[in-house]
Amino acid sequence: MLAMPSGTLACPDTSRQHRLAAQLADMIPGAATIRVGLDDPKQRWPHLHAIVKDAAGKTLEPNRTPLRVAAHWILRVWPEADWTRPQVLGLATDTLTRSDLVAADRGR
């Protein structure tokens, strides 16, 4: 695939992102968003942490294994994201947004 001068792909493959969002919605019933970051409050070192919320914003508590798998898959599909800050994946829109920008958007 051709790359632009900035190094980004001229036609990014968004089908992977769309497929992953659909798979995660099937894997974690009721999930609307998944927040992923390296900020697990139970760990001293940067450690993968994920939080799932439903459409109403209520936190869901799925099994730990699907949650860890989902977080790893999200990191692999969006390697270019700034993982120094948590990111939120909207499963309906298959878009990844920094969590602080999501919170600021809700405040409007």
Short mmCIF file of C-alpha atoms in Angstrom, two decimals:
data_model
loop_
_atom_site.label_atom_id
_atom_site.label_comp_id
_atom_site.label_asym_id
_atom_site.label_seq_id
_atom_site.Cartn_x
_atom_site.Cartn_y
_atom_site.Cartn_z
CA MET A 1 0.00 0.00 0.00
CA LEU A 2 1.29 3.45 -0.83
CA ALA A 3 2.38 5.76 1.95
CA MET A 4 2.05 9.52 2.10
CA PRO A 5 5.10 11.74 2.90
CA SER A 6 4.04 11.74 6.56
CA GLY A 7 4.51 7.96 6.62
CA THR A 8 0.82 7.17 7.10
CA LEU A 9 -0.90 4.82 4.70
CA ALA A 10 -2.75 6.51 1.85
CA CYS A 11 -5.73 4.20 2.41
CA PRO A 12 -5.70 2.96 5.99
CA ASP A 13 -7.23 -0.47 6.49
CA THR A 14 -10.26 0.38 8.63
CA SER A 15 -11.89 -3.00 8.00
CA ARG A 16 -9.70 -4.54 10.76
CA GLN A 17 -10.90 -1.92 13.20
CA HIS A 18 -14.53 -2.45 12.20
CA ARG A 19 -14.23 -6.25 12.49
CA LEU A 20 -12.59 -5.97 15.91
CA ALA A 21 -15.33 -3.68 17.25
CA ALA A 22 -17.98 -6.14 16.03
CA GLN A 23 -16.13 -9.11 17.57
CA LEU A 24 -15.72 -7.34 20.90
CA ALA A 25 -19.41 -6.41 20.95
CA ASP A 26 -20.22 -10.11 20.51
CA MET A 27 -17.61 -11.22 23.04
CA ILE A 28 -18.74 -8.79 25.77
CA PRO A 29 -22.56 -8.54 25.61
CA GLY A 30 -23.97 -5.13 26.49
CA ALA A 31 -20.66 -3.31 26.00
CA ALA A 32 -20.78 0.10 24.32
CA THR A 33 -17.26 1.34 25.12
CA ILE A 34 -13.99 -0.17 26.28
CA ARG A 35 -11.43 2.06 27.97
CA VAL A 36 -7.89 0.68 27.64
CA GLY A 37 -4.75 2.03 29.24
CA LEU A 38 -1.53 1.11 30.94
CA ASP A 39 -2.72 2.54 34.24
CA ASP A 40 -3.94 -0.39 36.32
CA PRO A 41 -4.43 1.07 39.83
CA LYS A 42 -3.54 -2.28 41.41
CA GLN A 43 -0.06 -2.38 39.86
CA ARG A 44 3.06 -0.32 40.51
CA TRP A 45 4.40 -0.58 36.96
CA PRO A 46 2.54 0.27 33.77
CA HIS A 47 0.11 -2.59 33.39
CA LEU A 48 -2.70 -3.17 30.92
CA HIS A 49 -6.09 -2.15 32.34
CA ALA A 50 -9.54 -2.11 30.72
CA ILE A 51 -12.96 -0.86 31.79
CA VAL A 52 -16.16 -1.76 29.94
CA LYS A 53 -19.27 0.45 30.00
CA ASP A 54 -22.74 -0.01 28.58
CA ALA A 55 -24.68 2.55 26.55
CA ALA A 56 -25.95 4.23 29.75
CA GLY A 57 -22.40 4.65 31.06
CA LYS A 58 -22.72 1.94 33.72
CA THR A 59 -19.54 -0.08 34.31
CA LEU A 60 -19.87 -3.75 33.38
CA GLU A 61 -17.77 -6.45 34.98
CA PRO A 62 -17.13 -9.21 32.43
CA ASN A 63 -14.78 -12.10 33.14
CA ARG A 64 -11.16 -11.10 33.41
CA THR A 65 -9.96 -13.24 30.50
CA PRO A 66 -12.16 -11.71 27.76
CA LEU A 67 -11.36 -8.27 29.12
CA ARG A 68 -7.59 -8.86 28.92
CA VAL A 69 -7.92 -10.37 25.44
CA ALA A 70 -9.98 -7.38 24.30
CA ALA A 71 -7.40 -4.94 25.66
CA HIS A 72 -4.54 -6.76 23.91
CA TRP A 73 -6.43 -6.87 20.61
CA ILE A 74 -7.20 -3.14 20.81
CA LEU A 75 -3.51 -2.34 21.36
CA ARG A 76 -2.56 -4.49 18.37
CA VAL A 77 -5.12 -3.00 15.98
CA TRP A 78 -4.28 0.60 16.95
CA PRO A 79 -0.47 0.51 17.46
CA GLU A 80 -0.14 4.14 16.36
CA ALA A 81 -2.33 5.45 19.21
CA ASP A 82 -0.73 7.39 22.05
CA TRP A 83 -0.74 4.64 24.70
CA THR A 84 0.80 6.93 27.31
CA ARG A 85 -2.82 7.96 27.94
CA PRO A 86 -5.89 5.74 28.17
CA GLN A 87 -7.97 5.35 25.01
CA VAL A 88 -11.70 4.64 24.64
CA LEU A 89 -13.01 2.40 21.86
CA GLY A 90 -16.61 3.08 20.86
CA LEU A 91 -17.94 -0.27 19.67
CA ALA A 92 -20.81 1.24 17.67
CA THR A 93 -18.53 3.62 15.77
CA ASP A 94 -15.29 1.54 15.91
CA THR A 95 -13.35 4.71 16.73
CA LEU A 96 -10.59 5.08 19.28
CA THR A 97 -10.41 8.35 21.23
CA ARG A 98 -8.23 9.52 24.10
CA SER A 99 -10.21 9.11 27.31
CA ASP A 100 -9.68 12.71 28.42
CA LEU A 101 -11.17 13.93 25.13
CA VAL A 102 -14.21 11.66 25.62
CA ALA A 103 -14.75 13.11 29.11
CA ALA A 104 -14.40 16.69 27.81
CA ASP A 105 -16.89 15.97 25.02
CA ARG A 106 -19.49 14.74 27.56
CA GLY A 107 -19.12 17.95 29.56
CA ARG A 108 -20.44 20.12 26.72
#
